[in-house]
Coordinates of C-alpha atoms and ligand atoms in Angstrom, one line a residue:
Chain A
M370 CA -74.8 -10.4 -1.9
T371 CA -77.3 -10.3 -4.8
V372 CA -80.0 -12.0 -2.7
L373 CA -79.5 -9.5 0.0
E374 CA -79.6 -6.6 -2.4
R375 CA -83.2 -7.5 -3.3
L376 CA -84.5 -6.6 0.1
P377 CA -85.5 -2.9 -0.1
L378 CA -84.2 -1.8 3.2
V379 CA -80.8 -3.5 2.5
S380 CA -80.4 -2.2 -1.0
R381 CA -81.5 1.3 -0.1
S382 CA -79.0 1.8 2.7
G383 CA -76.2 -0.2 1.0
L384 CA -76.1 -2.6 3.9
H385 CA -75.0 -5.4 1.6
V386 CA -71.8 -3.4 0.8
L387 CA -70.9 -3.1 4.5
I388 CA -71.8 -6.8 5.1
G389 CA -69.7 -7.8 2.2
F390 CA -66.6 -6.0 3.6
A391 CA -67.2 -7.4 7.1
A392 CA -67.3 -10.9 5.7
V393 CA -64.1 -10.3 3.7
A394 CA -62.4 -8.8 6.8
M395 CA -63.2 -11.9 8.9
V396 CA -62.5 -14.6 6.2
M397 CA -59.3 -13.4 4.7
P398 CA -57.1 -13.8 7.9
L399 CA -58.4 -17.5 8.1
L400 CA -57.0 -18.2 4.7
F401 CA -54.0 -16.0 4.4
S402 CA -51.3 -14.6 6.7
G403 CA -48.0 -12.7 6.6
S404 CA -47.0 -11.3 3.2
Q405 CA -50.1 -12.8 1.5
L406 CA -52.4 -11.0 3.9
F407 CA -50.3 -7.9 3.3
T408 CA -51.0 -8.2 -0.5
W409 CA -54.6 -8.3 0.3
T410 CA -54.3 -5.2 2.4
T411 CA -52.6 -3.4 -0.5
A412 CA -55.3 -4.7 -2.9
L413 CA -58.0 -3.3 -0.7
A414 CA -56.5 0.1 -0.6
W415 CA -56.3 -0.2 -4.4
V416 CA -60.0 -1.2 -4.5
L417 CA -60.8 2.2 -2.9
F418 CA -58.5 4.0 -5.4
A419 CA -60.0 2.2 -8.3
T420 CA -63.6 2.9 -7.2
A421 CA -62.7 6.5 -6.6
T422 CA -61.2 6.7 -10.0
S423 CA -64.2 5.2 -11.5
V424 CA -66.4 8.0 -10.2
L425 CA -64.7 10.3 -12.6
F426 CA -63.7 7.9 -15.4
G427 CA -66.6 5.4 -15.4
W428 CA -69.6 7.3 -14.0
T429 CA -68.9 10.9 -15.3
G430 CA -67.0 10.0 -18.4
L431 CA -64.0 12.2 -17.7
L432 CA -60.6 10.7 -18.6
S433 CA -57.8 11.7 -16.2
F434 CA -54.2 10.7 -16.6
G435 CA -53.3 12.4 -13.3
Q436 CA -55.1 10.3 -10.6
A437 CA -51.7 9.7 -9.0
A438 CA -51.6 13.4 -8.1
F439 CA -54.3 12.9 -5.5
F440 CA -53.2 9.4 -4.5
G441 CA -49.8 10.9 -3.7
M442 CA -51.3 14.1 -2.2
G443 CA -53.0 11.9 0.3
A444 CA -49.8 10.1 1.2
Y445 CA -47.8 13.3 1.5
T446 CA -50.5 15.0 3.5
M447 CA -50.4 12.2 6.0
A448 CA -46.6 12.2 6.2
L449 CA -46.4 15.9 6.8
L450 CA -49.1 15.7 9.5
Y451 CA -47.2 12.9 11.2
E452 CA -44.1 14.8 11.1
R453 CA -45.7 17.9 12.7
D454 CA -47.7 15.9 15.3
P455 CA -47.0 12.1 15.7
E456 CA -49.7 12.1 18.4
M457 CA -52.5 13.0 15.9
S458 CA -55.1 10.3 15.3
G459 CA -54.7 8.5 12.0
F460 CA -58.5 8.9 11.2
V461 CA -58.1 12.7 11.5
M462 CA -55.1 12.5 9.1
L463 CA -57.3 10.6 6.6
V464 CA -60.0 13.2 6.8
V465 CA -57.6 16.1 6.4
A466 CA -55.9 14.3 3.4
A467 CA -59.4 13.8 1.8
L468 CA -60.2 17.5 2.3
V469 CA -56.9 18.8 1.0
A470 CA -57.1 16.7 -2.2
G471 CA -60.9 17.5 -2.7
V472 CA -60.3 21.2 -2.4
V473 CA -57.3 21.2 -4.7
A474 CA -59.1 19.0 -7.2
A475 CA -62.1 21.3 -7.2
L476 CA -60.0 24.4 -7.8
F477 CA -58.1 22.6 -10.5
A478 CA -61.2 21.3 -12.2
L479 CA -62.9 24.7 -12.2
F480 CA -60.0 25.8 -14.5
A481 CA -59.2 22.6 -16.3
L482 CA -62.7 21.8 -17.3
R483 CA -62.9 24.8 -19.6
T484 CA -61.1 22.4 -22.0
S485 CA -62.5 19.1 -23.0
G486 CA -61.6 15.5 -23.8
A487 CA -57.9 15.1 -24.7
E488 CA -56.9 18.5 -23.4
F489 CA -58.4 17.9 -20.0
A490 CA -56.6 14.5 -19.8
I491 CA -53.3 16.2 -20.6
L492 CA -53.9 18.9 -18.0
T493 CA -54.5 16.3 -15.3
L494 CA -51.2 14.6 -16.4
V495 CA -49.4 17.9 -16.1
L496 CA -50.7 18.5 -12.6
A497 CA -49.4 15.1 -11.5
Q498 CA -46.0 15.8 -13.1
V499 CA -45.8 19.2 -11.5
L500 CA -46.4 17.7 -8.1
W501 CA -43.9 15.0 -8.8
L502 CA -41.3 17.7 -9.7
L503 CA -42.1 19.6 -6.6
T504 CA -41.2 16.8 -4.3
Y505 CA -37.6 17.1 -5.6
R506 CA -37.5 20.9 -5.7
V507 CA -39.2 21.8 -2.4
D508 CA -36.9 21.2 0.6
W509 CA -39.5 20.1 3.1
L510 CA -40.8 17.4 0.7
N511 CA -37.4 15.5 1.1
G512 CA -37.0 14.6 -2.6
E513 CA -36.2 11.0 -3.4
E514 CA -35.9 10.2 0.3
G515 CA -39.5 11.0 1.0
F516 CA -40.8 10.1 4.5
H517 CA -40.3 7.1 6.6
G518 CA -41.7 5.6 9.8
L519 CA -45.4 6.1 9.1
F520 CA -46.0 2.7 10.8
G521 CA -46.0 4.9 13.9
V522 CA -49.3 6.6 13.0
K523 CA -51.7 6.2 15.9
I524 CA -55.0 4.4 15.4
L525 CA -57.3 4.4 18.4
G526 CA -54.5 5.4 20.7
G527 CA -51.5 3.3 19.5
P528 CA -49.6 2.4 16.3
L529 CA -50.7 -0.7 14.4
T530 CA -48.3 -3.5 15.3
S531 CA -49.1 -6.5 13.1
D532 CA -50.2 -7.4 9.6
L533 CA -53.5 -8.5 11.0
Q534 CA -54.2 -5.2 12.7
L535 CA -53.3 -3.3 9.5
W536 CA -55.7 -5.6 7.7
Y537 CA -58.6 -4.9 9.9
Y538 CA -57.9 -1.2 10.0
T539 CA -57.6 -1.1 6.2
T540 CA -60.7 -3.1 5.5
A541 CA -62.7 -0.9 7.9
V542 CA -61.6 2.3 6.3
V543 CA -62.0 1.0 2.7
G544 CA -65.4 -0.6 3.6
V545 CA -66.8 2.7 4.9
C546 CA -65.5 4.7 2.0
V547 CA -66.7 2.2 -0.7
W548 CA -70.0 2.2 1.1
L549 CA -70.2 6.0 0.9
L550 CA -69.3 5.8 -2.8
W551 CA -72.0 3.2 -3.3
L552 CA -74.6 5.5 -1.7
L553 CA -73.4 8.3 -4.0
S554 CA -73.9 6.0 -7.0
R555 CA -77.5 5.5 -5.9
S556 CA -78.1 9.2 -5.2
T557 CA -79.6 11.8 -7.6
A558 CA -76.1 13.2 -7.9
G559 CA -74.8 9.9 -9.0
Q560 CA -77.5 9.6 -11.6
A561 CA -76.7 13.1 -12.8
M562 CA -73.1 12.1 -13.3
R563 CA -74.2 9.2 -15.5
A564 CA -76.6 11.6 -17.4
V565 CA -73.6 14.0 -18.0
R566 CA -71.5 11.1 -19.3
D567 CA -74.2 9.8 -21.6
D568 CA -75.1 13.1 -23.1
P569 CA -74.0 16.5 -21.7
W570 CA -76.2 18.4 -24.1
R571 CA -79.3 16.4 -23.0
A572 CA -78.3 16.8 -19.4
A573 CA -77.9 20.6 -19.8
A574 CA -81.2 20.9 -21.7
L575 CA -82.9 19.3 -18.7
G576 CA -81.5 21.8 -16.4
I577 CA -78.5 19.9 -15.0
R578 CA -75.5 22.1 -14.4
V579 CA -73.0 20.0 -16.3
R580 CA -69.8 21.8 -15.2
R581 CA -70.9 21.7 -11.5
V582 CA -71.6 17.9 -11.7
Q583 CA -68.1 17.4 -13.3
V584 CA -66.4 19.5 -10.8
S585 CA -68.0 17.7 -7.9
A586 CA -67.2 14.2 -9.5
F587 CA -63.5 15.3 -9.8
A588 CA -63.4 16.5 -6.1
V589 CA -65.0 13.4 -4.8
S590 CA -62.8 11.2 -6.9
A591 CA -59.7 13.0 -5.7
A592 CA -60.8 12.9 -2.0
F593 CA -61.2 9.1 -1.9
S594 CA -58.1 8.6 -4.0
A595 CA -56.2 10.6 -1.4
V596 CA -57.5 8.3 1.4
A597 CA -56.4 5.3 -0.6
G598 CA -52.9 6.9 -1.0
A599 CA -52.7 7.6 2.7
L600 CA -53.6 4.0 3.6
I601 CA -50.9 2.7 1.3
A602 CA -48.4 5.1 2.9
Q603 CA -49.4 3.8 6.3
G604 CA -49.2 0.1 5.3
Q605 CA -45.7 0.5 3.7
G606 CA -44.5 3.0 6.2
V607 CA -42.9 5.1 3.5
V608 CA -43.9 7.9 1.1
S609 CA -41.8 8.7 -1.9
P610 CA -42.2 10.5 -5.2
G611 CA -42.9 7.2 -6.9
M612 CA -46.5 7.5 -5.7
L613 CA -46.9 10.5 -8.0
T614 CA -45.7 8.9 -11.3
F615 CA -47.6 8.3 -14.4
A616 CA -47.2 4.6 -13.8
I617 CA -49.6 4.9 -10.9
S618 CA -52.1 7.0 -12.9
G619 CA -51.9 4.4 -15.7
E620 CA -52.3 1.4 -13.5
I621 CA -55.4 2.6 -11.8
L622 CA -57.1 3.3 -15.2
V623 CA -56.1 -0.2 -16.2
A624 CA -57.7 -1.5 -13.1
C625 CA -60.9 0.2 -14.0
L626 CA -60.7 -1.1 -17.6
I627 CA -60.1 -4.8 -16.7
G628 CA -62.9 -4.8 -14.1
G629 CA -65.3 -2.8 -16.3
T630 CA -66.9 0.4 -15.2
S631 CA -70.5 -0.4 -16.2
K632 CA -71.1 -1.9 -12.7
F633 CA -70.2 -0.6 -9.4
I634 CA -68.2 -3.8 -8.5
G635 CA -66.1 -3.6 -11.7
P636 CA -63.1 -1.5 -10.5
V637 CA -63.2 -3.5 -7.2
I638 CA -62.5 -6.7 -9.2
G639 CA -60.0 -4.9 -11.4
A640 CA -57.9 -3.6 -8.5
V641 CA -57.7 -7.1 -7.0
V642 CA -56.7 -8.7 -10.3
L643 CA -54.1 -5.9 -10.9
I644 CA -52.4 -6.1 -7.5
W645 CA -52.4 -9.9 -7.3
S646 CA -51.0 -10.3 -10.8
Q647 CA -48.3 -7.8 -10.0
T648 CA -47.4 -9.7 -6.9
L649 CA -47.5 -13.2 -8.3
M650 CA -45.6 -12.2 -11.4
S651 CA -42.9 -10.5 -9.5
N652 CA -42.4 -13.7 -7.6
I653 CA -41.9 -15.6 -10.8
F654 CA -40.2 -13.4 -13.3
H655 CA -37.4 -10.9 -13.1
E656 CA -38.8 -8.3 -15.5
S657 CA -42.3 -8.9 -14.1
N658 CA -43.8 -5.5 -15.3
I659 CA -43.6 -6.6 -18.9
F660 CA -45.6 -9.7 -18.2
V661 CA -48.1 -7.9 -16.1
G662 CA -48.5 -5.4 -18.9
L663 CA -49.0 -8.2 -21.5
L664 CA -51.5 -10.0 -19.3
L665 CA -53.5 -6.9 -18.7
L666 CA -53.3 -6.1 -22.4
V667 CA -54.8 -9.5 -23.3
I668 CA -57.6 -9.0 -20.8
V669 CA -58.6 -5.6 -22.1
I670 CA -58.6 -6.8 -25.6
A671 CA -60.3 -10.1 -25.0
L672 CA -62.9 -8.6 -22.7
P673 CA -64.0 -5.2 -23.8
G674 CA -66.2 -3.9 -21.0
G675 CA -64.1 -5.8 -18.4
F676 CA -64.9 -8.7 -16.1
V677 CA -68.3 -7.4 -15.2
S678 CA -69.5 -7.9 -18.9
L679 CA -68.7 -11.5 -18.7
P680 CA -72.0 -12.8 -17.3
G681 CA -73.9 -10.8 -20.0
R682 CA -71.6 -12.2 -22.7
L683 CA -72.0 -15.8 -21.6
A684 CA -75.8 -15.4 -21.4
G685 CA -75.8 -13.9 -24.8
R686 CA -73.8 -16.8 -26.3
R687 CA -76.1 -19.4 -24.8
R688 CA -79.1 -17.6 -26.4
R689 CA -77.1 -17.4 -29.6
R690 CA -78.7 -14.1 -30.6
P691 CA -78.1 -11.6 -27.8
A692 CA -80.9 -9.2 -27.0
K693 CA -80.6 -5.7 -28.3
G694 CA -79.0 -3.4 -25.8
E695 CA -77.4 -6.1 -23.8
S696 CA -75.0 -6.8 -26.6
A697 CA -74.1 -3.1 -26.9
P698 CA -70.7 -2.6 -25.3
P699 CA -70.8 -0.2 -22.4
P700 CA -69.4 3.1 -23.4
S701 CA -65.8 3.6 -22.6
G702 CA -65.8 6.4 -20.1
A703 CA -63.6 8.7 -21.9
A704 CA -64.1 11.8 -23.9
T705 CA -67.8 11.9 -24.5
A706 CA -68.3 15.7 -24.2
S707 CA -68.6 17.6 -27.3
D708 CA -66.2 20.4 -28.0
D709 CA -68.9 22.7 -29.0
L710 CA -70.3 22.6 -25.4
V711 CA -67.1 24.3 -24.3
E712 CA -67.4 27.0 -26.8
E713 CA -70.9 27.7 -25.7
G714 CA -69.9 27.6 -22.0
V715 CA -72.4 24.9 -21.2
R716 CA -70.0 22.5 -20.1
Chain B
M184 CA -101.7 38.1 -23.8
S185 CA -98.2 39.0 -22.8
P186 CA -95.3 37.5 -24.8
I187 CA -93.4 34.8 -23.1
V188 CA -90.5 34.7 -25.6
V189 CA -89.3 37.8 -27.5
L190 CA -86.5 37.6 -30.1
E191 CA -85.0 41.0 -31.2
G192 CA -82.7 41.1 -34.1
V193 CA -81.4 37.7 -33.4
G194 CA -78.6 36.4 -35.7
K195 CA -76.2 33.5 -35.5
S196 CA -73.2 32.8 -37.7
Y197 CA -71.0 29.8 -37.8
G198 CA -67.4 30.9 -38.5
G199 CA -68.6 34.1 -40.3
V200 CA -71.3 32.2 -42.3
P201 CA -74.7 33.4 -41.3
A202 CA -77.3 30.7 -40.5
V203 CA -79.9 33.0 -39.0
T204 CA -80.1 36.8 -39.6
D205 CA -82.1 39.5 -37.9
V206 CA -85.1 37.5 -36.7
N207 CA -87.7 39.4 -34.7
L208 CA -90.4 37.3 -33.1
E209 CA -93.0 37.4 -30.3
V210 CA -94.6 34.4 -28.9
A211 CA -97.6 34.9 -26.6
E212 CA -98.1 32.8 -23.5
G213 CA -100.1 29.7 -24.4
E214 CA -99.6 30.1 -28.1
R215 CA -98.8 27.3 -30.4
L216 CA -96.3 28.3 -33.1
A217 CA -94.8 26.4 -36.0
I218 CA -91.6 27.4 -37.7
I219 CA -91.4 25.9 -41.2
G220 CA -88.9 26.3 -44.0
P221 CA -86.7 24.3 -46.4
N222 CA -83.7 22.4 -45.3
G223 CA -80.9 24.7 -44.0
A224 CA -83.4 27.6 -43.5
G225 CA -82.1 28.0 -40.0
K226 CA -84.9 26.6 -37.9
S227 CA -82.8 24.4 -35.7
T228 CA -80.2 27.1 -35.3
L229 CA -82.9 29.5 -34.1
F230 CA -84.1 26.9 -31.7
G231 CA -80.6 26.7 -30.3
T232 CA -80.6 30.5 -29.6
I233 CA -83.9 30.2 -27.8
A234 CA -83.0 27.2 -25.7
G235 CA -79.4 28.4 -25.0
E236 CA -77.2 25.9 -26.8
H237 CA -76.0 28.7 -29.1
R238 CA -75.3 32.2 -27.9
P239 CA -76.5 34.4 -30.7
T240 CA -74.0 36.5 -32.6
T241 CA -76.4 39.5 -32.5
G242 CA -79.7 40.5 -30.9
R243 CA -81.5 39.7 -27.7
V244 CA -83.6 36.8 -26.3
T245 CA -86.1 37.5 -23.7
F246 CA -87.9 34.9 -21.7
D247 CA -90.8 35.8 -19.4
G248 CA -89.7 39.5 -19.4
R249 CA -86.0 38.6 -18.5
D250 CA -83.1 39.0 -20.9
V251 CA -81.6 35.5 -21.1
T252 CA -79.3 36.0 -24.1
R253 CA -76.3 35.1 -22.0
H254 CA -77.9 32.4 -19.8
R255 CA -76.8 28.8 -20.2
S256 CA -79.2 26.3 -21.4
S257 CA -79.4 24.7 -17.9
S258 CA -80.6 28.0 -16.5
R259 CA -83.2 28.4 -19.2
A260 CA -84.4 24.9 -18.6
M261 CA -84.7 25.5 -14.8
A262 CA -86.7 28.7 -15.6
G263 CA -89.2 26.6 -17.5
M264 CA -88.0 25.8 -21.0
S265 CA -87.9 22.2 -22.3
R266 CA -86.9 21.0 -25.6
T267 CA -86.3 18.1 -28.0
F268 CA -83.7 17.9 -30.6
Q269 CA -84.1 17.1 -34.3
V270 CA -82.1 13.9 -33.7
A271 CA -83.3 12.7 -30.3
R272 CA -80.9 13.1 -27.5
L273 CA -81.4 10.6 -24.7
F274 CA -79.2 9.0 -22.0
P275 CA -78.4 5.8 -24.0
T276 CA -77.2 3.6 -21.1
M277 CA -80.2 4.4 -18.9
S278 CA -83.5 2.7 -19.0
V279 CA -86.6 4.5 -20.4
R280 CA -87.8 4.9 -16.8
D281 CA -84.5 6.4 -15.6
N282 CA -84.5 8.8 -18.6
L283 CA -87.9 10.0 -17.6
F284 CA -86.9 10.1 -13.9
M285 CA -84.0 12.4 -14.6
A286 CA -86.3 14.7 -16.6
A287 CA -89.1 14.7 -14.0
L288 CA -86.7 15.4 -11.1
T289 CA -85.0 18.3 -12.7
G290 CA -88.4 19.6 -13.9
Q291 CA -89.4 19.8 -10.3
R292 CA -86.5 22.2 -9.8
R293 CA -85.2 19.7 -7.2
G294 CA -81.6 20.1 -6.8
I295 CA -79.2 17.3 -7.6
K296 CA -77.8 16.2 -4.3
F297 CA -75.3 13.7 -2.9
W298 CA -77.4 12.8 0.0
D299 CA -80.6 12.6 -1.9
M300 CA -81.4 8.9 -2.8
F301 CA -82.6 8.0 -6.2
S302 CA -85.0 5.5 -4.9
G303 CA -86.9 8.1 -2.7
H304 CA -89.1 10.7 -4.5
R305 CA -92.3 8.7 -4.6
E306 CA -94.2 11.4 -6.3
V307 CA -91.6 11.8 -9.0
H308 CA -91.7 8.1 -9.6
E309 CA -95.5 8.3 -9.8
R310 CA -95.3 11.1 -12.4
V311 CA -92.9 9.0 -14.4
D312 CA -95.4 6.1 -14.4
R313 CA -98.1 8.4 -15.6
A314 CA -95.9 9.9 -18.3
M315 CA -95.1 6.4 -19.5
E316 CA -98.8 5.6 -19.7
D317 CA -99.6 8.8 -21.6
S318 CA -96.9 8.1 -24.1
S319 CA -97.5 4.4 -24.4
L320 CA -94.0 3.6 -23.2
T321 CA -95.0 1.5 -20.2
E322 CA -94.0 -1.8 -21.8
L323 CA -90.7 -0.4 -22.6
A324 CA -90.1 0.9 -19.1
D325 CA -87.0 -1.1 -18.5
A326 CA -85.5 -1.2 -22.0
Q327 CA -82.2 0.7 -22.4
A328 CA -82.7 3.8 -24.3
S329 CA -79.9 2.8 -26.8
A330 CA -82.0 -0.1 -27.8
L331 CA -85.1 1.8 -28.8
A332 CA -86.4 2.2 -32.3
Q333 CA -86.4 5.6 -34.0
G334 CA -90.1 6.3 -33.3
A335 CA -89.8 5.3 -29.6
R336 CA -86.7 7.5 -29.2
K337 CA -88.6 10.5 -30.4
T338 CA -91.6 9.7 -28.2
L339 CA -89.4 9.2 -25.2
E340 CA -87.7 12.5 -25.7
M341 CA -91.0 14.3 -26.1
A342 CA -92.3 12.6 -23.0
M343 CA -89.1 13.8 -21.1
A344 CA -89.7 17.3 -22.2
I345 CA -93.4 17.2 -21.3
V346 CA -92.9 15.6 -17.9
Q347 CA -90.9 18.5 -16.9
E348 CA -94.1 20.5 -17.1
P349 CA -92.3 23.4 -18.8
R350 CA -93.9 26.8 -19.4
I351 CA -92.6 26.5 -22.9
L352 CA -92.0 23.4 -24.9
L353 CA -89.7 23.5 -28.0
L354 CA -90.1 20.6 -30.4
D355 CA -87.6 20.3 -33.2
E356 CA -89.2 18.2 -35.9
P357 CA -91.3 15.8 -33.8
T358 CA -91.8 13.4 -36.7
A359 CA -88.4 13.7 -38.5
G360 CA -87.0 10.5 -40.0
M361 CA -90.4 8.7 -39.7
G362 CA -92.4 7.1 -42.5
Y363 CA -95.9 8.3 -43.3
E364 CA -97.8 6.0 -41.0
D365 CA -95.3 6.3 -38.1
A366 CA -95.6 10.0 -38.4
R367 CA -99.4 9.9 -38.2
A368 CA -99.2 7.8 -35.2
A369 CA -96.6 10.0 -33.6
T370 CA -98.7 13.1 -34.2
T371 CA -101.8 11.5 -32.7
Q372 CA -99.6 10.4 -29.8
L373 CA -98.2 13.9 -29.3
K374 CA -101.7 15.4 -29.4
R375 CA -102.7 13.0 -26.6
M376 CA -99.6 13.8 -24.5
L377 CA -100.5 17.5 -24.8
D378 CA -104.1 16.9 -23.8
G379 CA -105.1 19.1 -20.9
R380 CA -102.0 21.3 -21.2
R381 CA -103.6 24.2 -23.0
D382 CA -101.4 26.6 -20.9
M383 CA -98.2 25.2 -22.2
T384 CA -96.7 27.4 -24.9
I385 CA -95.4 25.4 -27.8
I386 CA -92.9 26.2 -30.5
L387 CA -92.3 23.5 -33.0
T388 CA -90.5 23.1 -36.3
A389 CA -91.7 20.8 -39.0
H390 CA -91.6 19.9 -42.6
D391 CA -94.7 17.8 -42.1
M392 CA -97.8 19.9 -42.8
D393 CA -99.9 17.3 -41.1
V394 CA -98.2 18.0 -37.8
I395 CA -98.5 21.7 -38.4
H396 CA -102.3 21.6 -39.2
S397 CA -103.1 19.5 -36.2
L398 CA -100.9 21.4 -33.6
A399 CA -100.2 24.9 -34.7
E400 CA -102.3 28.1 -34.6
R401 CA -99.7 30.3 -36.2
V402 CA -96.9 29.6 -38.7
V403 CA -93.7 31.4 -39.4
L404 CA -91.9 30.6 -42.7
M405 CA -88.2 30.9 -42.7
A406 CA -85.8 30.9 -45.7
N407 CA -82.1 31.6 -45.7
G408 CA -82.0 32.4 -42.1
Q409 CA -84.8 35.0 -42.2
V410 CA -88.4 35.1 -41.5
V411 CA -90.2 35.6 -44.8
L412 CA -93.9 35.0 -44.1
E413 CA -96.3 34.7 -41.1
G414 CA -99.9 33.7 -40.8
T415 CA -102.4 30.9 -40.0
P416 CA -101.4 27.4 -41.2
R417 CA -103.8 27.6 -44.0
E418 CA -102.7 31.1 -45.2
V419 CA -99.0 30.1 -45.1
A420 CA -99.5 26.7 -46.7
E421 CA -101.4 28.3 -49.7
H422 CA -99.1 31.2 -50.2
E423 CA -97.1 31.6 -53.4
T424 CA -93.8 32.1 -51.5
T425 CA -94.2 28.8 -49.6
K426 CA -95.0 26.9 -52.8
A427 CA -92.0 28.4 -54.5
L428 CA -89.7 27.6 -51.7
Y429 CA -90.8 24.0 -51.4
L430 CA -90.7 23.2 -55.0
G431 CA -87.7 21.2 -55.7
H432 CA -87.5 20.0 -52.1
G433 CA -89.3 16.8 -52.9
G434 CA -92.6 18.4 -51.8
G435 CA -91.7 17.9 -48.2
A436 CA -94.4 20.2 -47.1
A437 CA -97.2 19.2 -49.5
Ligands
ATP1098 N1 -72.8 23.6 -36.1 C1 -72.8 24.1 -37.3 N2 -71.6 24.5 -37.8 C2 -71.7 25.2 -39.0 N3 -72.7 25.4 -39.7 C3 -73.9 24.9 -39.3 C4 -74.0 24.3 -38.0 N4 -75.3 24.0 -37.8 C5 -76.0 24.4 -38.9 N5 -75.2 25.0 -39.7 C6 -75.6 25.6 -41.0 O1 -76.6 26.6 -40.7 C7 -77.6 26.6 -41.7 C8 -78.9 26.5 -41.0 O2 -79.0 25.1 -40.4 P1 -80.2 24.7 -39.5 O3 -79.8 23.3 -39.1 O4 -80.5 25.6 -38.5 O5 -81.3 24.5 -40.6 P2 -82.8 23.9 -40.5 O6 -83.8 24.9 -41.0 O7 -83.0 23.3 -39.1 O8 -82.7 22.7 -41.5 P3 -83.4 21.2 -41.5 O9 -84.7 21.4 -42.1 O10 -82.4 20.5 -42.4 O11 -83.3 20.8 -40.1 C9 -77.3 25.5 -42.7 O12 -76.7 26.1 -43.8 C10 -76.3 24.6 -41.9 O13 -75.4 24.1 -42.8
MG1099 MG1 -83.3 21.6 -38.3

């Protein structure tokens, strides 16, 4: 992948990302089948969820404790569409789910971004909790029951009928979405997000509309999180309030942290590690969540900067004295914006 | 010449404590003005009201004939105002080149767009290369901004402001925190970067008289948030008031 990346045409269009996903799509079924392939399918949906979360948390430096709101919103949107019209194409449902979440997120962010740092994080948490409550209070959201039978969603004319078909479908959708996000990361808008994270005052002083960049990042992050949620709903066949819980919001941040957000591929690695450790642990231990939690804690503490910081660390150790700048830990995405900016309405 | 910036009765308090009071100032297009004064005089605060980081508590700020008192700093930047901060503000995780690219791109009033690839914009990249040559930063092009030494940070921030080709350039203490020799070198460097940009209006603050003598045509002396004196660099430097104010301040403006 890195060799391919050097070719200008490839790196500009992000072809290496698409080629990477195509390769993974073809190789995995040769190595895995049945429930293991299904775990990979789940992991890939989480790869999209983690990358989408990183747009906000890693690239733009905004901490959200409510990513589950959009993940769940995608799943519920798909379920409701399927209930209304079982003949509707699954791809159309994904697009609608993304639009719904994107618009809700943009409206929410316009209001919530008047606060900063911790307050913003709390507001996102409140949003997710409110949606979670609504699933119990609103009749047509079916409470704990949720929705069933989403296996039936039509893809290219018919429902998916095997783990293998689900695998190909999920990799294709995730591959295209991650590719779009990769292009975004290489666009001037992606660069502006990084600028806003690094120093919102400097960004504003150059003429970047800080609030607009943040709202866009929030909307994009939500839209792609919704697609991930809808993919999970399709794979598991069910949608339930569990998708809107804080556990989900927390786990996706953990995925970003263990992978590291300083490189595009970080959250991709983080999501795979998270899903596989959850699956393997639950096969071994009864109270697996505790062990998963401990494992992740150890990774986060032992590897600040996540897995993507590993090569730099190893190189630094070999040279004994790491070069300046390389040794500097990447900034944790959270809470970089100054409170003063809010007062002045810059942010 | 017509004024490009007009301040009328500008004041700014922090939680009821005034930092700047009733400042009236006109800056002509193409003029080079220095604002001096002892620590805490209100120079940086006044800069903030001009560039838009602070909304003034009283008064009016006019830029190019338009009342911009309530405009955000990003709007003012897009209208042609670029600034540096007393403590340089950079994008620490980006390379020197990318810092300059961000500045050059926004300076071109190019919108920030999702579909607009960073690697395009050949002419902007060329401007960035030229800016690095002018500011002697070419060797550091790929260094991360967080790894730069103090002097290079200041130089990069000035290069970022200048590459935007603003109509007015605001420099807050371009040599602050530098030793004597570094400050001399930085002043020479700055003069070179401003070569052939006679039409660019410049307002700078400084304690360093050397910077003032080599860059400014007019000097405004501030104390306790107010303008107390105005004149040519020589007039102000030799005035009783200036000497009195700077006595006991370690002779910062000898
Ligand atoms: N954010 C702030 N909150 C409260 N008070 C402030 C703030 N910024 C500045 N002040 C106060 O306002 C006054 C003017 O400060 P300012 O930084 O504008 O002075 P200055 O002339 O730039 O000084 P220096 O030469 O040290 O840079 C000082 O008394 C300072 O303590
Ligand atoms: Mg100051």
